[in-house]
PDB file of C-alpha atoms and ligand atoms in Angstrom:
ATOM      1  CA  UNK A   1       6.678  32.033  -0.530  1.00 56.00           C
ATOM      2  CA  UNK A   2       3.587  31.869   1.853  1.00 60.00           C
ATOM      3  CA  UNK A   3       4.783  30.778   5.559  1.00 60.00           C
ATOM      4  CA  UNK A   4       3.253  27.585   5.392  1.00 62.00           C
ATOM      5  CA  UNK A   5       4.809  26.666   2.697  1.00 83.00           C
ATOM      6  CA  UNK A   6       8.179  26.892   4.123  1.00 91.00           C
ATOM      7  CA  UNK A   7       7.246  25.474   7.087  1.00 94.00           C
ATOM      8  CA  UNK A   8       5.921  22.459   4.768  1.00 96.00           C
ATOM      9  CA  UNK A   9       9.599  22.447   2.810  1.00 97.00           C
ATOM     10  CA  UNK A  10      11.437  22.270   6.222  1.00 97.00           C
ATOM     11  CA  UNK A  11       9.363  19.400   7.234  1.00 98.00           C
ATOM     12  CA  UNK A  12      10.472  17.612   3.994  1.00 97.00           C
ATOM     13  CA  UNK A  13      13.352  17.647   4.784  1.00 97.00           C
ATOM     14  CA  UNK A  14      13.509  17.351   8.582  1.00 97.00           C
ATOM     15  CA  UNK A  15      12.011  13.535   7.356  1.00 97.00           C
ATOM     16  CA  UNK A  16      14.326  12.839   4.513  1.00 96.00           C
ATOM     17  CA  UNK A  17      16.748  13.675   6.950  1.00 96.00           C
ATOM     18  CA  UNK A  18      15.208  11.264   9.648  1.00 96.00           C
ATOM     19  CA  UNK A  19      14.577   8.623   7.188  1.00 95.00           C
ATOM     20  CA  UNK A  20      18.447   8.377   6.791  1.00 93.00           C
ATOM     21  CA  UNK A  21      19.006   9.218  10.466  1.00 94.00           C
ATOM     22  CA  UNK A  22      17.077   6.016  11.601  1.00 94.00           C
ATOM     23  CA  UNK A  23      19.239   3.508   8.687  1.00 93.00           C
ATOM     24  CA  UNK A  24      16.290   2.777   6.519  1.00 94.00           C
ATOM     25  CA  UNK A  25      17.713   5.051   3.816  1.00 90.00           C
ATOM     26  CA  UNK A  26      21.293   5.420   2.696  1.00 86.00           C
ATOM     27  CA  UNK A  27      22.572   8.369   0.506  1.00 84.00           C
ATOM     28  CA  UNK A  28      20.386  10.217  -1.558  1.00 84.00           C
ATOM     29  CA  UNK A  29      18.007   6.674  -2.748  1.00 89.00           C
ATOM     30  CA  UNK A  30      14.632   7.078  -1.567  1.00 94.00           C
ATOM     31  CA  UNK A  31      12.587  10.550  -1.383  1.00 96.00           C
ATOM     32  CA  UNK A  32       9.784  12.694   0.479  1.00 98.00           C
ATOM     33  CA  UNK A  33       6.605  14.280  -0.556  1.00 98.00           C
ATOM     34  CA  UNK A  34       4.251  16.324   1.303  1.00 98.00           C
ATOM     35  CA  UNK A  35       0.528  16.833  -0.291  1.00 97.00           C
ATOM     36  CA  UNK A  36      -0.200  20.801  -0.223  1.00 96.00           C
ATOM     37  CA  UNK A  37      -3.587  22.374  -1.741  1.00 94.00           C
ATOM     38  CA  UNK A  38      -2.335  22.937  -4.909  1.00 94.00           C
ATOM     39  CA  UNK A  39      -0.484  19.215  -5.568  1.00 96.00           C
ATOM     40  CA  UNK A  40       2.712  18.112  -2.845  1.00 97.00           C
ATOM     41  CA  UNK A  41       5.804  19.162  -2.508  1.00 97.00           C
ATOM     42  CA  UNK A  42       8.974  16.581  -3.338  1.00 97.00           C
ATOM     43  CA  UNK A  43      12.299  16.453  -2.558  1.00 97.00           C
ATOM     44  CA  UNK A  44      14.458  17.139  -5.715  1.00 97.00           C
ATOM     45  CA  UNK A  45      16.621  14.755  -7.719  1.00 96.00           C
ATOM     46  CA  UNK A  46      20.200  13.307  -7.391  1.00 90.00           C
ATOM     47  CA  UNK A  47      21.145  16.623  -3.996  1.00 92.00           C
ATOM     48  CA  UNK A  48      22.343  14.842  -0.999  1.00 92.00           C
ATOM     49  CA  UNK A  49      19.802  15.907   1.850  1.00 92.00           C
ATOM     50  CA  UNK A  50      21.807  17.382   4.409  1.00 91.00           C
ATOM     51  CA  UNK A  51      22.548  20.462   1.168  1.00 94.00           C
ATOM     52  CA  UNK A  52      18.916  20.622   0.550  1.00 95.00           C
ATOM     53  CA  UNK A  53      17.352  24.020   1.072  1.00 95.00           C
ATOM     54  CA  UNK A  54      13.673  25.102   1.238  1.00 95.00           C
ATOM     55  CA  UNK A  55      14.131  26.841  -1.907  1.00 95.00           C
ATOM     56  CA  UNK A  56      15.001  23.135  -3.575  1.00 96.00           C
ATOM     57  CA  UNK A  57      12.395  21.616  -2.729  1.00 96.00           C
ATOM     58  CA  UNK A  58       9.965  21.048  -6.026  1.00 97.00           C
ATOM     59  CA  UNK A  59       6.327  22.544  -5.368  1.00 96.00           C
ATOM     60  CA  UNK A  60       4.387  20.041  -8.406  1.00 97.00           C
ATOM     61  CA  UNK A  61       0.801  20.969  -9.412  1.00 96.00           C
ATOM     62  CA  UNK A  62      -1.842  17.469  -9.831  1.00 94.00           C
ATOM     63  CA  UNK A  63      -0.662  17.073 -12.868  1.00 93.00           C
ATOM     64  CA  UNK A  64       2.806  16.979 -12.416  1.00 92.00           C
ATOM     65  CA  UNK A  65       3.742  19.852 -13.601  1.00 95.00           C
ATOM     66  CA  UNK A  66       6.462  22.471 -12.161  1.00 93.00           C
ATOM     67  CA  UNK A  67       7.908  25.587 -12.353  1.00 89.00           C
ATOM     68  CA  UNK A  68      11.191  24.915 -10.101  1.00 90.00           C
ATOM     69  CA  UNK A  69      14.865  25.470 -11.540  1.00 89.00           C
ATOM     70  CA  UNK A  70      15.819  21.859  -9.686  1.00 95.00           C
ATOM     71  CA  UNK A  71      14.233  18.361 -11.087  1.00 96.00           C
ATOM     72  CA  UNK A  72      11.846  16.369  -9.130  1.00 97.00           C
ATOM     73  CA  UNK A  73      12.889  13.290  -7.573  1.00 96.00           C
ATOM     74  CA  UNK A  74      12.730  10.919 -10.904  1.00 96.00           C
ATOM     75  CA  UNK A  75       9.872   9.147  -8.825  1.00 96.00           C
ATOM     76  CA  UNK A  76       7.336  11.801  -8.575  1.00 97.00           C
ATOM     77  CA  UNK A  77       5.253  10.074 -10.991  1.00 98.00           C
ATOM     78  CA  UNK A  78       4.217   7.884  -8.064  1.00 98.00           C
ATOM     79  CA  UNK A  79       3.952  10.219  -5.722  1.00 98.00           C
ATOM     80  CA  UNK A  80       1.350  12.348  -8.094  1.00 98.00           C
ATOM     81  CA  UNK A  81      -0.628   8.689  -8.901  1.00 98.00           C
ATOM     82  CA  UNK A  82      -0.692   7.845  -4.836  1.00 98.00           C
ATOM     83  CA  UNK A  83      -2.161  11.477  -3.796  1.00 98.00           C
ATOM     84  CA  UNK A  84      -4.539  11.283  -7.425  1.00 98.00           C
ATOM     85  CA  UNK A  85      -6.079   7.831  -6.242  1.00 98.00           C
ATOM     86  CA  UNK A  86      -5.829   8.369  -2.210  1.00 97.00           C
ATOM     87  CA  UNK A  87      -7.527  11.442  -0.200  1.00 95.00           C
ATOM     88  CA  UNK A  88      -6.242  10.013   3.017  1.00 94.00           C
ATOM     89  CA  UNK A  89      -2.704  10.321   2.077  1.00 98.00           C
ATOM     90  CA  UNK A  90      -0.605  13.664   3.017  1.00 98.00           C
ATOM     91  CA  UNK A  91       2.629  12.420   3.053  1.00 98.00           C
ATOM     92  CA  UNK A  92       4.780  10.008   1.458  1.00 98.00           C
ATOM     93  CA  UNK A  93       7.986   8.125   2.400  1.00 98.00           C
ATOM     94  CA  UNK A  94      10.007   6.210  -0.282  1.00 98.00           C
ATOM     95  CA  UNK A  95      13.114   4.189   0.990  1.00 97.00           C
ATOM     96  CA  UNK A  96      15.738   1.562  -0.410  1.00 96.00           C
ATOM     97  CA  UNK A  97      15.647   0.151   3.168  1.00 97.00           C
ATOM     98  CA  UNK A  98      18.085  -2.948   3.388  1.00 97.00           C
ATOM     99  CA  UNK A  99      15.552  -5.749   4.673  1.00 98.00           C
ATOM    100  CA  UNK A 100      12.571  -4.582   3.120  1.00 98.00           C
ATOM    101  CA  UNK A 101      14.876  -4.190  -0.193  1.00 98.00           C
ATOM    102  CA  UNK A 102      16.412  -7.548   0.042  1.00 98.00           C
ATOM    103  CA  UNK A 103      12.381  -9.237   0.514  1.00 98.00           C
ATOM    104  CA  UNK A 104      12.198  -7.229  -2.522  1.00 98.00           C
ATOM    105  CA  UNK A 105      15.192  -8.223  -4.391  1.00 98.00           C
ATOM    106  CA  UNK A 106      13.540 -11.853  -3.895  1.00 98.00           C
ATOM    107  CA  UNK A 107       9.582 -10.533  -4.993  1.00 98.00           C
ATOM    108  CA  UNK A 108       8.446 -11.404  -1.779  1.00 97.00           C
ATOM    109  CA  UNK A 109       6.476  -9.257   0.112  1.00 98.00           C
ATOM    110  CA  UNK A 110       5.479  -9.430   4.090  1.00 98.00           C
ATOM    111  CA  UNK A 111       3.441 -11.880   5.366  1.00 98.00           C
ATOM    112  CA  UNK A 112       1.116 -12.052   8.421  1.00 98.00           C
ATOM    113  CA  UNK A 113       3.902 -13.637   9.942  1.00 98.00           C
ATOM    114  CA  UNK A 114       3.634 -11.457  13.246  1.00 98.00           C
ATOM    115  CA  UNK A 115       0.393  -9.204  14.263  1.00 98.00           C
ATOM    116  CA  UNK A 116       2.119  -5.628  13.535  1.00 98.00           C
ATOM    117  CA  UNK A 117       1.751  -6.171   9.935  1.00 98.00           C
ATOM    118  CA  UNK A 118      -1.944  -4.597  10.528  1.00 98.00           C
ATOM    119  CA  UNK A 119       0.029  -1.899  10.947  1.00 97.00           C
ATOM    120  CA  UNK A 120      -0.015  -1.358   7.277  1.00 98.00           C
ATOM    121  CA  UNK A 121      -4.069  -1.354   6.997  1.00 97.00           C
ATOM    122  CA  UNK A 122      -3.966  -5.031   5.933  1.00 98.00           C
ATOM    123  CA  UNK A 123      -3.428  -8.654   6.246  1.00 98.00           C
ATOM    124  CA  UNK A 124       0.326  -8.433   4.245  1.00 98.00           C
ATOM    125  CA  UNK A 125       2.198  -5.873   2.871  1.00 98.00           C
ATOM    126  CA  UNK A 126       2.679  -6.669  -0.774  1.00 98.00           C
ATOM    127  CA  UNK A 127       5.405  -6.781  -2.973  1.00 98.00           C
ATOM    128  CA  UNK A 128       4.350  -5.102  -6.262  1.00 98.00           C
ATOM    129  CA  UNK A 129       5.858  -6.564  -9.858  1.00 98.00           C
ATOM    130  CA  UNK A 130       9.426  -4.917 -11.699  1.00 98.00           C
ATOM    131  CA  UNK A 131       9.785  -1.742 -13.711  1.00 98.00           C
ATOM    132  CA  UNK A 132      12.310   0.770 -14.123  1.00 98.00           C
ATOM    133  CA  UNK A 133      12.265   2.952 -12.014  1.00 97.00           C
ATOM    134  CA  UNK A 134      10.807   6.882 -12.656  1.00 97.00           C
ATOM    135  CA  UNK A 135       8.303   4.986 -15.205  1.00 98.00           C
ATOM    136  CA  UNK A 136       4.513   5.232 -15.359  1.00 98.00           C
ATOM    137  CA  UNK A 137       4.181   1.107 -15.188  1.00 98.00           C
ATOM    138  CA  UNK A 138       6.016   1.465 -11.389  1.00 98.00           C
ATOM    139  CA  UNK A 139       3.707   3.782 -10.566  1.00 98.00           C
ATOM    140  CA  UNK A 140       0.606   1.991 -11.813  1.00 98.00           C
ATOM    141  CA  UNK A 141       2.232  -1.000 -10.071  1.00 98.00           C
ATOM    142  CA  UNK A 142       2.800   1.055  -6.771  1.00 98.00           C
ATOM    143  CA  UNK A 143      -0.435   2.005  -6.713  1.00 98.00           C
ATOM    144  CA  UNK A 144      -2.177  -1.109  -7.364  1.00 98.00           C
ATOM    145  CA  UNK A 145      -0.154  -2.859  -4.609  1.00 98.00           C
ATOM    146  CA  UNK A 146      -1.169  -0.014  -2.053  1.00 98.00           C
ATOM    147  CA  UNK A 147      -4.813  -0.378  -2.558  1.00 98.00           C
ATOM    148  CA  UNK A 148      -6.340  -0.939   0.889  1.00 97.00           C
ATOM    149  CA  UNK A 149      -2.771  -0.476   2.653  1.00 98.00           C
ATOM    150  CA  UNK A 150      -0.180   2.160   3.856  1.00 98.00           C
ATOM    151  CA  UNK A 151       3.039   0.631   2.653  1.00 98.00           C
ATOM    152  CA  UNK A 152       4.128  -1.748   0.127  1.00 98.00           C
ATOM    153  CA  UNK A 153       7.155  -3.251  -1.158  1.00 98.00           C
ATOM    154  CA  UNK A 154       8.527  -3.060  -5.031  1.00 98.00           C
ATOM    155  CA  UNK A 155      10.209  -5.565  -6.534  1.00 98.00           C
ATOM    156  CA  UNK A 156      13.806  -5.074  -6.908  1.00 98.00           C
ATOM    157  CA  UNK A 157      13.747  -1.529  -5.547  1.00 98.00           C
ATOM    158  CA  UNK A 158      12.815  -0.631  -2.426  1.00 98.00           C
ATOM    159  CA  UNK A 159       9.232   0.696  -0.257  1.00 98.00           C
ATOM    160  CA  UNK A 160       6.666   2.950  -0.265  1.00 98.00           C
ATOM    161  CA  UNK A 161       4.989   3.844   2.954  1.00 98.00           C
ATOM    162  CA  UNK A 162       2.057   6.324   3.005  1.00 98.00           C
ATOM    163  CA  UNK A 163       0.799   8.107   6.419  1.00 98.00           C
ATOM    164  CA  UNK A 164      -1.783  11.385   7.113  1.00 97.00           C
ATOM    165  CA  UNK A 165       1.436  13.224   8.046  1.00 98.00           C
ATOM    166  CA  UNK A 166       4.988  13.190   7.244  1.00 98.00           C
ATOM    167  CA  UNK A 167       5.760  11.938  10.811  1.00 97.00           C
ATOM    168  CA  UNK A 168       3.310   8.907  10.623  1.00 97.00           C
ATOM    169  CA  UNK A 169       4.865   8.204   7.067  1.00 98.00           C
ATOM    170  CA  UNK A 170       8.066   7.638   8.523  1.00 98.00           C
ATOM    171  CA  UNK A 171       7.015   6.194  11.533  1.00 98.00           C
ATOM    172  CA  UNK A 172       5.470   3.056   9.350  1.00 98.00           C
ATOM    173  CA  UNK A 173       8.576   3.150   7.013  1.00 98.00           C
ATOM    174  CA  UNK A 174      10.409   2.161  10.022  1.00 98.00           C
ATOM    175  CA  UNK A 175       7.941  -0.328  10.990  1.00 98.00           C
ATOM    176  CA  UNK A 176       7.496  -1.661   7.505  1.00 98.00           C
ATOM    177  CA  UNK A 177      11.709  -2.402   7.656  1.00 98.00           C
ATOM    178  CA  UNK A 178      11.514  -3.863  11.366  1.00 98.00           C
ATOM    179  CA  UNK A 179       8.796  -6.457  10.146  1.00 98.00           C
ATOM    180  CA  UNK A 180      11.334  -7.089   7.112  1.00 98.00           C
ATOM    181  CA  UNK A 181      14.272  -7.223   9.702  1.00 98.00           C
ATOM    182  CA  UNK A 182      12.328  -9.720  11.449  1.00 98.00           C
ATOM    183  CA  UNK A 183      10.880 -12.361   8.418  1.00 98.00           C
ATOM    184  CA  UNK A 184      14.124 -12.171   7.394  1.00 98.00           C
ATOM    185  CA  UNK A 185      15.696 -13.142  10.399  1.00 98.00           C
ATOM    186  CA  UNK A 186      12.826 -15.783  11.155  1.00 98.00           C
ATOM    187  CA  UNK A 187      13.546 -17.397   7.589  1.00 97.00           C
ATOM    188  CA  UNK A 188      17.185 -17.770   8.639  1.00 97.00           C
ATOM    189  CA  UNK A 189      15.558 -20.405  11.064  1.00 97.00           C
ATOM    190  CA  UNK A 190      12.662 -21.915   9.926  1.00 97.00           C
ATOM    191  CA  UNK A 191       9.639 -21.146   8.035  1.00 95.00           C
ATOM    192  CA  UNK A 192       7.074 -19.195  10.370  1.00 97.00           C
ATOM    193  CA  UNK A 193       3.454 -20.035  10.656  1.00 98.00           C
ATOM    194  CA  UNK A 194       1.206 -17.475   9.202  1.00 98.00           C
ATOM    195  CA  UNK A 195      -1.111 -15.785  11.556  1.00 98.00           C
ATOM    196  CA  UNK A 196      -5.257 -16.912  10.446  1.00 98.00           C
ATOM    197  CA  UNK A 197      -7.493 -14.237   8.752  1.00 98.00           C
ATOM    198  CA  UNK A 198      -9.872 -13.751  11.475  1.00 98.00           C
ATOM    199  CA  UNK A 199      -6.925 -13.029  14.199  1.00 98.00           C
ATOM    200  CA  UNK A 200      -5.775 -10.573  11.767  1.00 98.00           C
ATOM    201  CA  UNK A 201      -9.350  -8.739  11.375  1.00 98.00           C
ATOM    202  CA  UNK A 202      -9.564  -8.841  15.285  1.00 97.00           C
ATOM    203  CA  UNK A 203      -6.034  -6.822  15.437  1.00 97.00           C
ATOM    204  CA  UNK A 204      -7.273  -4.515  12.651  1.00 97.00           C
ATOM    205  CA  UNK A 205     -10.125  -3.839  14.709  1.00 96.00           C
ATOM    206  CA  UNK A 206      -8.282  -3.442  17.683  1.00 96.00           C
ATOM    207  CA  UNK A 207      -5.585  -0.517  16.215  1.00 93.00           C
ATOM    208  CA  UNK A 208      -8.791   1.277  14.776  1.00 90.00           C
ATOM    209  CA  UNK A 209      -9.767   1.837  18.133  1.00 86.00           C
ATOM    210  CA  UNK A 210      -6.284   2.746  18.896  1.00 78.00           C
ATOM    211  CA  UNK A 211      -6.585   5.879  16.831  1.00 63.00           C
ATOM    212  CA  UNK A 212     -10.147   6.868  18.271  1.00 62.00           C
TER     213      UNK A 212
HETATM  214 ZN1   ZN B   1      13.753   4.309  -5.360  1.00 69.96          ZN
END
């Protein structure tokens, strides 16, 4: 196994292990997937990630194909579909997060109820329709409701949040479930006012720069 490679598998696992670290993942729900040249690499199905090795990690080819002795995570479908339709992704996160999931659990997604939500690459964060999960019709879903952002919600599941690195993948899954945290706890209140297109294109504008 080349050096990188390992050094990849470790990282996997350094985030699943961060994702459930920071709360917004309980158990072994959710997963991790790195792109590498030759397809990503995925955390594998149903191991509890503090027993996960770098040998158990799942090296998949583009077409989804592997040669490992574990089983993928039963979502790699949409992690194969998200690296297939996006060059910009490297890394992605995939959570049962409790506020984002319980938006979810009611198909509502995020609106531009407060400005961070540009930090998703767009005006919302949408909630994408049902199906089972490990199918091909969640990941055509998933990847519909990601087109033009970084994260999205699906319905009666969980989130998806997509980054350059593994570390910026996480970073906006916690983001994504701290803008959940909040709508929900706004709702609890009152209905919030929606922030107006053009405000949101001005703070789009404005985090561009920020990464300049
Ligand atoms: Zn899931």
């Amino acid at each position: 196994m080349a050096a990188e490679s390992i050094d990849t598998r470790n990282a996997v696992i350094a985030t699943a292990l961060a994702m459930n670290a920071a709360g917004i993942n309980r158990g072994k729900s959710g997963n991790v997937s790195a792109r590498i040249d030759t397809g990503f690499l995925v955390t594998p199905s149903g191991m509890p990630y503090g027993e996960i090795m770098a040998d158990d990690i799942v090296a998949m080819g583009h077409d989804g194909s592997h040669a490992s002795s574990r089983r993928p995570s039963s979502e790699w479908r949409f992690h194969r579909d998200i690296y297939a339709a996006r060059d910009d992704v490297k890394a992605i996160v995939h959570t049962h997060s409790p506020f984002a999931t319980t938006l979810a659990c009611l198909d509502r997604g995020i609106p531009p109820f407060h400005y961070m939500i540009a930090v998703a690459g767009g005006h919302d964060i949408r909630c994408s329709p049902y199906a089972t999960f490990g199918t091909q019709e969640l990941s055509d879903h998933a990847v519909r409701a990601l087109d033009g952002r970084r994260a999205c919600l699906l319905s009666h599941h969980g989130m998806i949040a997509i980054g350059s690195s593994l570390q910026n993948a996480l970073a906006l899954a916690v983001e994504v479930e701290t803008l959940a945290e909040m709508y929900w706890r706004a709702l609890q209140i009152g209905e919030p006012a929606l922030l107006p297109p053009d405000e949101l294109d001005t703070v789009l504008t404005k985090f561009a720069d920020y990464g300049k």
